[in-house]
GROMACS .gro file of C-alpha atoms in nm:
model
  441
    1UNK     CA    1   0.000   0.000   0.000
    2UNK     CA    2   0.152   0.331  -0.106
    3UNK     CA    3   0.129   0.641   0.111
    4UNK     CA    4  -0.165   0.858   0.014
    5UNK     CA    5   0.003   1.190   0.098
    6UNK     CA    6   0.304   1.374  -0.048
    7UNK     CA    7   0.416   1.470   0.301
    8UNK     CA    8   0.757   1.312   0.381
    9UNK     CA    9   0.752   1.020   0.621
   10UNK     CA   10   1.004   1.088   0.899
   11UNK     CA   11   1.204   0.795   1.042
   12UNK     CA   12   1.426   0.850   1.348
   13UNK     CA   13   1.708   0.594   1.382
   14UNK     CA   14   1.857   0.582   1.735
   15UNK     CA   15   2.169   0.367   1.791
   16UNK     CA   16   2.436   0.302   2.053
   17UNK     CA   17   2.710   0.321   1.791
   18UNK     CA   18   2.766   0.487   1.461
   19UNK     CA   19   2.493   0.356   1.236
   20UNK     CA   20   2.627   0.210   0.915
   21UNK     CA   21   2.299   0.067   0.783
   22UNK     CA   22   2.202   0.168   0.433
   23UNK     CA   23   1.822   0.191   0.461
   24UNK     CA   24   1.753   0.489   0.234
   25UNK     CA   25   1.815   0.295  -0.081
   26UNK     CA   26   1.550   0.046   0.019
   27UNK     CA   27   1.284   0.304   0.108
   28UNK     CA   28   1.063   0.518  -0.116
   29UNK     CA   29   1.188   0.869  -0.198
   30UNK     CA   30   0.931   1.035   0.031
   31UNK     CA   31   1.080   0.861   0.332
   32UNK     CA   32   1.336   1.072   0.521
   33UNK     CA   33   1.583   0.926   0.776
   34UNK     CA   34   1.725   1.115   1.073
   35UNK     CA   35   1.982   0.972   1.311
   36UNK     CA   36   2.052   1.027   1.680
   37UNK     CA   37   2.214   0.853   1.975
   38UNK     CA   38   2.027   0.666   2.244
   39UNK     CA   39   2.116   0.934   2.494
   40UNK     CA   40   1.984   1.209   2.267
   41UNK     CA   41   1.663   1.007   2.214
   42UNK     CA   42   1.604   0.984   2.588
   43UNK     CA   43   1.703   1.340   2.671
   44UNK     CA   44   1.559   1.543   2.383
   45UNK     CA   45   1.296   1.359   2.192
   46UNK     CA   46   1.095   1.130   2.422
   47UNK     CA   47   0.851   1.345   2.618
   48UNK     CA   48   0.893   1.653   2.401
   49UNK     CA   49   0.589   1.848   2.283
   50UNK     CA   50   0.603   1.689   1.935
   51UNK     CA   51   0.792   1.372   1.856
   52UNK     CA   52   1.010   1.451   1.553
   53UNK     CA   53   0.923   1.147   1.342
   54UNK     CA   54   0.650   0.911   1.225
   55UNK     CA   55   0.858   0.595   1.290
   56UNK     CA   56   1.127   0.511   1.546
   57UNK     CA   57   1.398   0.251   1.482
   58UNK     CA   58   1.599   0.168   1.797
   59UNK     CA   59   1.928  -0.025   1.749
   60UNK     CA   60   2.055  -0.099   2.100
   61UNK     CA   61   2.141  -0.373   2.345
   62UNK     CA   62   1.862  -0.557   2.522
   63UNK     CA   63   1.935  -0.398   2.859
   64UNK     CA   64   1.848  -0.051   2.726
   65UNK     CA   65   1.552  -0.161   2.511
   66UNK     CA   66   1.302  -0.221   2.791
   67UNK     CA   67   1.367   0.115   2.967
   68UNK     CA   68   1.322   0.295   2.632
   69UNK     CA   69   0.996   0.108   2.569
   70UNK     CA   70   0.878   0.197   2.921
   71UNK     CA   71   0.971   0.561   2.869
   72UNK     CA   72   0.781   0.575   2.539
   73UNK     CA   73   0.471   0.419   2.701
   74UNK     CA   74   0.484   0.648   3.006
   75UNK     CA   75   0.505   0.960   2.790
   76UNK     CA   76   0.216   0.844   2.571
   77UNK     CA   77   0.412   0.870   2.248
   78UNK     CA   78   0.197   0.759   1.954
   79UNK     CA   79   0.498   0.681   1.736
   80UNK     CA   80   0.539   0.321   1.618
   81UNK     CA   81   0.875   0.187   1.752
   82UNK     CA   82   1.080  -0.103   1.616
   83UNK     CA   83   1.367  -0.245   1.823
   84UNK     CA   84   1.665  -0.419   1.661
   85UNK     CA   85   1.792  -0.686   1.904
   86UNK     CA   86   2.020  -0.982   1.896
   87UNK     CA   87   1.867  -1.327   1.868
   88UNK     CA   88   1.930  -1.398   2.237
   89UNK     CA   89   1.779  -1.069   2.352
   90UNK     CA   90   1.480  -1.092   2.122
   91UNK     CA   91   1.293  -1.365   2.311
   92UNK     CA   92   1.346  -1.199   2.649
   93UNK     CA   93   1.218  -0.863   2.516
   94UNK     CA   94   0.907  -1.015   2.361
   95UNK     CA   95   0.822  -1.206   2.681
   96UNK     CA   96   0.863  -0.887   2.886
   97UNK     CA   97   0.631  -0.696   2.648
   98UNK     CA   98   0.370  -0.972   2.655
   99UNK     CA   99   0.370  -0.994   3.037
  100UNK     CA  100   0.371  -0.619   3.105
  101UNK     CA  101   0.102  -0.417   2.921
  102UNK     CA  102   0.250  -0.098   3.067
  103UNK     CA  103   0.541  -0.130   2.820
  104UNK     CA  104   0.309  -0.063   2.526
  105UNK     CA  105   0.319  -0.261   2.204
  106UNK     CA  106   0.660  -0.205   2.036
  107UNK     CA  107   0.785  -0.435   1.761
  108UNK     CA  108   1.117  -0.623   1.791
  109UNK     CA  109   1.310  -0.792   1.510
  110UNK     CA  110   1.653  -0.944   1.475
  111UNK     CA  111   1.929  -0.691   1.429
  112UNK     CA  112   2.111  -0.931   1.199
  113UNK     CA  113   1.850  -0.901   0.926
  114UNK     CA  114   1.961  -0.745   0.595
  115UNK     CA  115   1.896  -0.376   0.545
  116UNK     CA  116   1.637  -0.452   0.279
  117UNK     CA  117   1.440  -0.669   0.522
  118UNK     CA  118   1.456  -0.401   0.793
  119UNK     CA  119   1.341  -0.138   0.541
  120UNK     CA  120   1.057  -0.364   0.430
  121UNK     CA  121   0.958  -0.413   0.794
  122UNK     CA  122   0.955  -0.034   0.840
  123UNK     CA  123   0.722   0.009   0.543
  124UNK     CA  124   0.489  -0.276   0.643
  125UNK     CA  125   0.474  -0.155   1.002
  126UNK     CA  126   0.398   0.200   0.891
  127UNK     CA  127   0.122   0.089   0.655
  128UNK     CA  128  -0.023  -0.147   0.914
  129UNK     CA  129  -0.017   0.131   1.175
  130UNK     CA  130  -0.177   0.377   0.935
  131UNK     CA  131  -0.445   0.124   0.842
  132UNK     CA  132  -0.502   0.047   1.208
  133UNK     CA  133  -0.539   0.417   1.291
  134UNK     CA  134  -0.779   0.464   0.998
  135UNK     CA  135  -0.983   0.165   1.110
  136UNK     CA  136  -0.987   0.290   1.468
  137UNK     CA  137  -1.099   0.632   1.345
  138UNK     CA  138  -1.372   0.471   1.136
  139UNK     CA  139  -1.481   0.254   1.425
  140UNK     CA  140  -1.475   0.555   1.656
  141UNK     CA  141  -1.687   0.746   1.404
  142UNK     CA  142  -1.932   0.458   1.378
  143UNK     CA  143  -1.942   0.424   1.756
  144UNK     CA  144  -2.001   0.794   1.794
  145UNK     CA  145  -2.279   0.786   1.534
  146UNK     CA  146  -2.434   0.490   1.715
  147UNK     CA  147  -2.401   0.677   2.047
  148UNK     CA  148  -2.565   0.984   1.898
  149UNK     CA  149  -2.845   0.775   1.750
  150UNK     CA  150  -2.888   0.594   2.080
  151UNK     CA  151  -2.894   0.925   2.264
  152UNK     CA  152  -3.161   1.056   2.026
  153UNK     CA  153  -3.361   0.735   2.060
  154UNK     CA  154  -3.323   0.745   2.437
  155UNK     CA  155  -3.436   1.108   2.443
  156UNK     CA  156  -3.742   1.012   2.235
  157UNK     CA  157  -3.818   0.722   2.467
  158UNK     CA  158  -3.782   0.946   2.770
  159UNK     CA  159  -4.008   1.209   2.616
  160UNK     CA  160  -4.259   0.941   2.523
  161UNK     CA  161  -4.247   0.802   2.875
  162UNK     CA  162  -4.294   1.150   3.017
  163UNK     CA  163  -4.589   1.202   2.782
  164UNK     CA  164  -4.734   0.864   2.878
  165UNK     CA  165  -4.698   0.947   3.248
  166UNK     CA  166  -4.862   1.286   3.191
  167UNK     CA  167  -5.150   1.129   2.997
  168UNK     CA  168  -5.187   0.855   3.256
  169UNK     CA  169  -5.203   1.113   3.536
  170UNK     CA  170  -5.444   1.321   3.331
  171UNK     CA  171  -5.672   1.023   3.265
  172UNK     CA  172  -5.657   0.930   3.632
  173UNK     CA  173  -5.787   1.277   3.725
  174UNK     CA  174  -6.078   1.275   3.478
  175UNK     CA  175  -6.399   1.183   3.665
  176UNK     CA  176  -6.565   1.035   3.357
  177UNK     CA  177  -6.499   0.666   3.280
  178UNK     CA  178  -6.280   0.630   2.968
  179UNK     CA  179  -6.231   0.289   2.805
  180UNK     CA  180  -6.009   0.187   2.513
  181UNK     CA  181  -6.098  -0.127   2.316
  182UNK     CA  182  -5.996  -0.296   1.995
  183UNK     CA  183  -6.233  -0.300   1.698
  184UNK     CA  184  -6.404  -0.614   1.825
  185UNK     CA  185  -6.488  -0.450   2.158
  186UNK     CA  186  -6.227  -0.622   2.379
  187UNK     CA  187  -6.097  -0.396   2.657
  188UNK     CA  188  -5.737  -0.275   2.614
  189UNK     CA  189  -5.719  -0.019   2.895
  190UNK     CA  190  -5.930   0.217   3.104
  191UNK     CA  191  -5.882   0.490   3.363
  192UNK     CA  192  -5.941   0.486   3.738
  193UNK     CA  193  -6.296   0.618   3.702
  194UNK     CA  194  -6.386   0.322   3.478
  195UNK     CA  195  -6.225   0.079   3.723
  196UNK     CA  196  -6.440   0.227   3.999
  197UNK     CA  197  -6.762   0.213   3.794
  198UNK     CA  198  -6.711  -0.144   3.670
  199UNK     CA  199  -6.557  -0.257   4.001
  200UNK     CA  200  -6.266  -0.431   3.833
  201UNK     CA  201  -5.895  -0.350   3.797
  202UNK     CA  202  -5.738  -0.320   3.453
  203UNK     CA  203  -5.552  -0.652   3.474
  204UNK     CA  204  -5.879  -0.842   3.513
  205UNK     CA  205  -6.054  -0.634   3.245
  206UNK     CA  206  -5.797  -0.664   2.964
  207UNK     CA  207  -5.935  -0.882   2.685
  208UNK     CA  208  -6.287  -0.889   2.829
  209UNK     CA  209  -6.574  -0.781   2.602
  210UNK     CA  210  -6.699  -0.436   2.696
  211UNK     CA  211  -7.055  -0.552   2.625
  212UNK     CA  212  -7.025  -0.819   2.897
  213UNK     CA  213  -7.064  -0.555   3.169
  214UNK     CA  214  -7.426  -0.486   3.063
  215UNK     CA  215  -7.751  -0.677   3.025
  216UNK     CA  216  -7.843  -0.875   2.714
  217UNK     CA  217  -8.035  -0.596   2.540
  218UNK     CA  218  -7.757  -0.341   2.589
  219UNK     CA  219  -7.493  -0.600   2.491
  220UNK     CA  220  -7.672  -0.662   2.161
  221UNK     CA  221  -7.673  -0.288   2.084
  222UNK     CA  222  -7.305  -0.263   2.175
  223UNK     CA  223  -7.214  -0.554   1.946
  224UNK     CA  224  -7.394  -0.373   1.663
  225UNK     CA  225  -7.202  -0.053   1.742
  226UNK     CA  226  -6.864  -0.231   1.725
  227UNK     CA  227  -6.958  -0.389   1.392
  228UNK     CA  228  -7.015  -0.049   1.231
  229UNK     CA  229  -6.780   0.188   1.416
  230UNK     CA  230  -6.471   0.100   1.207
  231UNK     CA  231  -6.633   0.244   0.894
  232UNK     CA  232  -6.787   0.553   1.056
  233UNK     CA  233  -6.612   0.888   1.079
  234UNK     CA  234  -6.879   1.030   1.309
  235UNK     CA  235  -6.906   0.919   1.674
  236UNK     CA  236  -7.188   0.694   1.795
  237UNK     CA  237  -7.401   0.775   2.100
  238UNK     CA  238  -7.605   0.551   2.326
  239UNK     CA  239  -7.748   0.550   2.677
  240UNK     CA  240  -7.647   0.251   2.887
  241UNK     CA  241  -7.757   0.133   3.231
  242UNK     CA  242  -7.545  -0.071   3.470
  243UNK     CA  243  -7.800  -0.318   3.604
  244UNK     CA  244  -7.640  -0.382   3.943
  245UNK     CA  245  -7.606  -0.010   4.018
  246UNK     CA  246  -7.906   0.136   3.830
  247UNK     CA  247  -7.662   0.397   3.698
  248UNK     CA  248  -7.737   0.574   3.368
  249UNK     CA  249  -7.454   0.675   3.134
  250UNK     CA  250  -7.446   0.878   2.815
  251UNK     CA  251  -7.183   0.687   2.610
  252UNK     CA  252  -6.983   0.818   2.313
  253UNK     CA  253  -6.800   0.576   2.080
  254UNK     CA  254  -6.518   0.715   1.859
  255UNK     CA  255  -6.284   0.512   1.641
  256UNK     CA  256  -5.907   0.566   1.675
  257UNK     CA  257  -5.670   0.567   1.376
  258UNK     CA  258  -5.311   0.449   1.337
  259UNK     CA  259  -5.031   0.639   1.158
  260UNK     CA  260  -5.151   0.503   0.823
  261UNK     CA  261  -5.501   0.640   0.884
  262UNK     CA  262  -5.663   0.299   0.934
  263UNK     CA  263  -5.903   0.224   1.218
  264UNK     CA  264  -5.729   0.034   1.498
  265UNK     CA  265  -5.950   0.072   1.803
  266UNK     CA  266  -6.241   0.242   1.976
  267UNK     CA  267  -6.234   0.514   2.245
  268UNK     CA  268  -6.537   0.507   2.477
  269UNK     CA  269  -6.619   0.810   2.693
  270UNK     CA  270  -6.897   0.771   2.950
  271UNK     CA  271  -7.083   1.052   3.130
  272UNK     CA  272  -7.288   0.967   3.439
  273UNK     CA  273  -7.639   1.112   3.388
  274UNK     CA  274  -7.809   0.923   3.670
  275UNK     CA  275  -7.894   1.244   3.857
  276UNK     CA  276  -8.038   1.395   3.537
  277UNK     CA  277  -8.254   1.089   3.473
  278UNK     CA  278  -8.376   1.082   3.834
  279UNK     CA  279  -8.470   1.450   3.814
  280UNK     CA  280  -8.637   1.397   3.476
  281UNK     CA  281  -8.839   1.102   3.604
  282UNK     CA  282  -8.938   1.306   3.909
  283UNK     CA  283  -9.052   1.595   3.690
  284UNK     CA  284  -9.250   1.359   3.466
  285UNK     CA  285  -9.416   1.205   3.771
  286UNK     CA  286  -9.498   1.551   3.906
  287UNK     CA  287  -9.636   1.653   3.565
  288UNK     CA  288  -9.859   1.345   3.557
  289UNK     CA  289  -9.974   1.412   3.913
  290UNK     CA  290 -10.041   1.778   3.829
  291UNK     CA  291 -10.234   1.676   3.520
  292UNK     CA  292 -10.443   1.433   3.724
  293UNK     CA  293 -10.497   1.696   3.994
  294UNK     CA  294 -10.601   1.956   3.737
  295UNK     CA  295 -10.843   1.710   3.581
  296UNK     CA  296 -10.995   1.640   3.924
  297UNK     CA  297 -11.012   2.012   3.998
  298UNK     CA  298 -11.178   2.085   3.664
  299UNK     CA  299 -11.427   1.806   3.720
  300UNK     CA  300 -11.500   1.931   4.070
  301UNK     CA  301 -11.542   2.289   3.946
  302UNK     CA  302 -11.782   2.173   3.677
  303UNK     CA  303 -11.988   1.961   3.915
  304UNK     CA  304 -11.987   2.223   4.190
  305UNK     CA  305 -12.088   2.505   3.956
  306UNK     CA  306 -12.360   2.296   3.796
  307UNK     CA  307 -12.501   2.180   4.133
  308UNK     CA  308 -12.497   2.532   4.285
  309UNK     CA  309 -12.706   2.680   4.007
  310UNK     CA  310 -13.018   2.492   4.121
  311UNK     CA  311 -13.023   2.647   4.474
  312UNK     CA  312 -12.963   2.987   4.319
  313UNK     CA  313 -13.260   2.949   4.090
  314UNK     CA  314 -13.468   2.847   4.391
  315UNK     CA  315 -13.356   3.154   4.590
  316UNK     CA  316 -13.428   3.384   4.295
  317UNK     CA  317 -13.771   3.231   4.229
  318UNK     CA  318 -13.886   3.245   4.590
  319UNK     CA  319 -13.763   3.603   4.636
  320UNK     CA  320 -13.978   3.709   4.338
  321UNK     CA  321 -14.271   3.507   4.476
  322UNK     CA  322 -14.242   3.683   4.810
  323UNK     CA  323 -14.246   4.024   4.641
  324UNK     CA  324 -14.561   3.948   4.443
  325UNK     CA  325 -14.744   3.796   4.739
  326UNK     CA  326 -14.650   4.038   5.017
  327UNK     CA  327 -14.576   4.363   4.827
  328UNK     CA  328 -14.891   4.545   4.956
  329UNK     CA  329 -14.872   4.411   5.310
  330UNK     CA  330 -14.500   4.452   5.371
  331UNK     CA  331 -14.439   4.789   5.205
  332UNK     CA  332 -14.182   4.913   4.951
  333UNK     CA  333 -13.879   4.793   5.147
  334UNK     CA  334 -13.960   4.430   5.077
  335UNK     CA  335 -13.941   4.489   4.699
  336UNK     CA  336 -13.605   4.666   4.737
  337UNK     CA  337 -13.470   4.383   4.947
  338UNK     CA  338 -13.596   4.128   4.699
  339UNK     CA  339 -13.426   4.316   4.417
  340UNK     CA  340 -13.102   4.309   4.611
  341UNK     CA  341 -13.139   3.935   4.648
  342UNK     CA  342 -13.220   3.896   4.279
  343UNK     CA  343 -12.917   4.098   4.167
  344UNK     CA  344 -12.695   3.897   4.400
  345UNK     CA  345 -12.837   3.575   4.259
  346UNK     CA  346 -12.767   3.698   3.904
  347UNK     CA  347 -12.410   3.792   3.993
  348UNK     CA  348 -12.359   3.455   4.160
  349UNK     CA  349 -12.509   3.285   3.856
  350UNK     CA  350 -12.268   3.475   3.628
  351UNK     CA  351 -11.976   3.362   3.842
  352UNK     CA  352 -12.095   3.002   3.821
  353UNK     CA  353 -12.130   3.038   3.445
  354UNK     CA  354 -11.772   3.164   3.427
  355UNK     CA  355 -11.659   2.873   3.643
  356UNK     CA  356 -11.842   2.630   3.416
  357UNK     CA  357 -11.683   2.792   3.113
  358UNK     CA  358 -11.338   2.764   3.271
  359UNK     CA  359 -11.390   2.398   3.353
  360UNK     CA  360 -11.501   2.327   2.996
  361UNK     CA  361 -11.196   2.509   2.852
  362UNK     CA  362 -10.960   2.306   3.070
  363UNK     CA  363 -11.129   1.977   2.994
  364UNK     CA  364 -11.176   2.016   2.621
  365UNK     CA  365 -10.938   2.149   2.361
  366UNK     CA  366 -11.091   2.402   2.130
  367UNK     CA  367 -11.184   2.269   1.787
  368UNK     CA  368 -11.164   2.535   1.521
  369UNK     CA  369 -11.433   2.528   1.253
  370UNK     CA  370 -11.559   2.797   1.013
  371UNK     CA  371 -11.773   3.036   1.226
  372UNK     CA  372 -11.984   3.320   1.088
  373UNK     CA  373 -11.928   3.619   1.318
  374UNK     CA  374 -12.272   3.760   1.244
  375UNK     CA  375 -12.432   3.438   1.368
  376UNK     CA  376 -12.220   3.449   1.686
  377UNK     CA  377 -12.321   3.813   1.744
  378UNK     CA  378 -12.690   3.731   1.708
  379UNK     CA  379 -12.650   3.457   1.969
  380UNK     CA  380 -12.486   3.707   2.206
  381UNK     CA  381 -12.765   3.959   2.158
  382UNK     CA  382 -13.022   3.691   2.240
  383UNK     CA  383 -12.827   3.599   2.555
  384UNK     CA  384 -12.811   3.963   2.667
  385UNK     CA  385 -13.164   4.061   2.556
  386UNK     CA  386 -13.276   4.148   2.907
  387UNK     CA  387 -12.968   4.363   2.980
  388UNK     CA  388 -12.996   4.535   2.641
  389UNK     CA  389 -13.364   4.613   2.692
  390UNK     CA  390 -13.315   4.740   3.046
  391UNK     CA  391 -13.021   4.965   2.950
  392UNK     CA  392 -13.171   5.085   2.624
  393UNK     CA  393 -12.850   5.003   2.441
  394UNK     CA  394 -12.855   4.981   2.065
  395UNK     CA  395 -12.612   4.753   1.881
  396UNK     CA  396 -12.535   4.813   1.514
  397UNK     CA  397 -12.327   4.593   1.287
  398UNK     CA  398 -12.280   4.509   0.923
  399UNK     CA  399 -12.225   4.172   0.762
  400UNK     CA  400 -11.931   4.011   0.940
  401UNK     CA  401 -11.689   3.758   0.790
  402UNK     CA  402 -11.653   3.385   0.855
  403UNK     CA  403 -11.337   3.288   1.046
  404UNK     CA  404 -11.188   2.961   1.182
  405UNK     CA  405 -11.268   2.959   1.555
  406UNK     CA  406 -11.448   2.782   1.839
  407UNK     CA  407 -11.810   2.902   1.828
  408UNK     CA  408 -11.873   2.878   2.203
  409UNK     CA  409 -11.557   3.066   2.303
  410UNK     CA  410 -11.615   3.332   2.039
  411UNK     CA  411 -11.967   3.385   2.175
  412UNK     CA  412 -11.823   3.429   2.525
  413UNK     CA  413 -11.571   3.686   2.396
  414UNK     CA  414 -11.843   3.897   2.228
  415UNK     CA  415 -12.073   3.852   2.526
  416UNK     CA  416 -11.808   3.974   2.770
  417UNK     CA  417 -11.725   4.275   2.551
  418UNK     CA  418 -12.088   4.383   2.506
  419UNK     CA  419 -12.178   4.309   2.869
  420UNK     CA  420 -11.888   4.525   2.991
  421UNK     CA  421 -11.988   4.803   2.750
  422UNK     CA  422 -12.341   4.797   2.886
  423UNK     CA  423 -12.228   4.775   3.248
  424UNK     CA  424 -11.983   5.067   3.225
  425UNK     CA  425 -12.196   5.289   3.000
  426UNK     CA  426 -12.284   5.651   3.069
  427UNK     CA  427 -12.636   5.729   3.186
  428UNK     CA  428 -12.747   5.823   2.835
  429UNK     CA  429 -12.854   5.555   2.591
  430UNK     CA  430 -12.555   5.446   2.380
  431UNK     CA  431 -12.507   5.298   2.037
  432UNK     CA  432 -12.251   5.016   2.022
  433UNK     CA  433 -12.089   4.994   1.678
  434UNK     CA  434 -11.962   4.637   1.649
  435UNK     CA  435 -11.820   4.657   1.296
  436UNK     CA  436 -11.863   4.929   1.036
  437UNK     CA  437 -11.709   4.736   0.746
  438UNK     CA  438 -11.621   4.376   0.665
  439UNK     CA  439 -11.304   4.250   0.822
  440UNK     CA  440 -11.018   4.131   0.600
  441UNK     CA  441 -11.009   3.754   0.572
   0.00000   0.00000   0.00000
């Protein structure tokens, strides 16, 4: 493998004696050799700020080799060192290096090798060291990338766990039961409120059909909901009752989607409406009771008013009979008193008529039919003939239209209007214009 850079490769050769080896001729041109003594190596180069070469070739006796190797290791020199030793010293040096990791990992070869072999060893060692450093750098880069990826993944997991804890705490605080199921309706999870309502912890509920907590009719409806929910984008609503608790719940079913947008489950949110249903049932019961009470009251008013009219007629008849029979013997006061009684009887009779009318209105809904207003007015004038004659009132009207109405109630309206007009008239005779021109239909 040839060097990939034009930068000269520096080789420092340290020897105990004058070096006579001819290595340059066996090395590429970009390799540069520099020579120094062992003493100079120890004093100037090892431990300096920058080691002056890429390779170190040490040609010395075995006794000095180990201290030099130790010195290189202690100073943390990254230079690759090769020791030239005699055959006898070579084995001892290698054993010492193998048994003592603190001496580093220097290479030792026989000093008796030809210069070409030593030069070849220098080149192979350099290339191997460069390859090893490149591989270590690549491995370090890969390890760092893996560490960064693991750190990112760990951060995501930690954030997800924090989010899960937050959601779990949030769900635990929600008072409404919340249940998560798969598309078939099997329970996956639920919150504390659901565990309290269904009286079962989550471990016992997982895998159990949600419909199994309800009666047969509700379970059948729930099974139908789960069959259709996966294809619905809109939520489903139902009202469910827990039989053993008589608790009413408004239940909302919503499908959940995965990252691909496909339905993967169902979220069930339940709202306890038991208090609302109890209040509603109570109001309905009160309404029925009030309706019954009103019907009884209307019936009583009708019967009472009808029964009281007979005694009134008797009182009125006998008061008139007394006046005719004893007018001359008793004097004028008797007639006045009898008139007072008669007027009181008439007023009482009017009140009973009003009570009867009220009871009929409450008991029967008005049925609108075409009613000719002129006909209703004629009926009113016949009813009030006595009052009209006594007051001298004159009523004028033209042809009136036909309108949809209840004939009896319309008669009572006209009768009350005309009666009040007569009652609160001035002393002079009045003309009551009912309608000067036809009303618009």
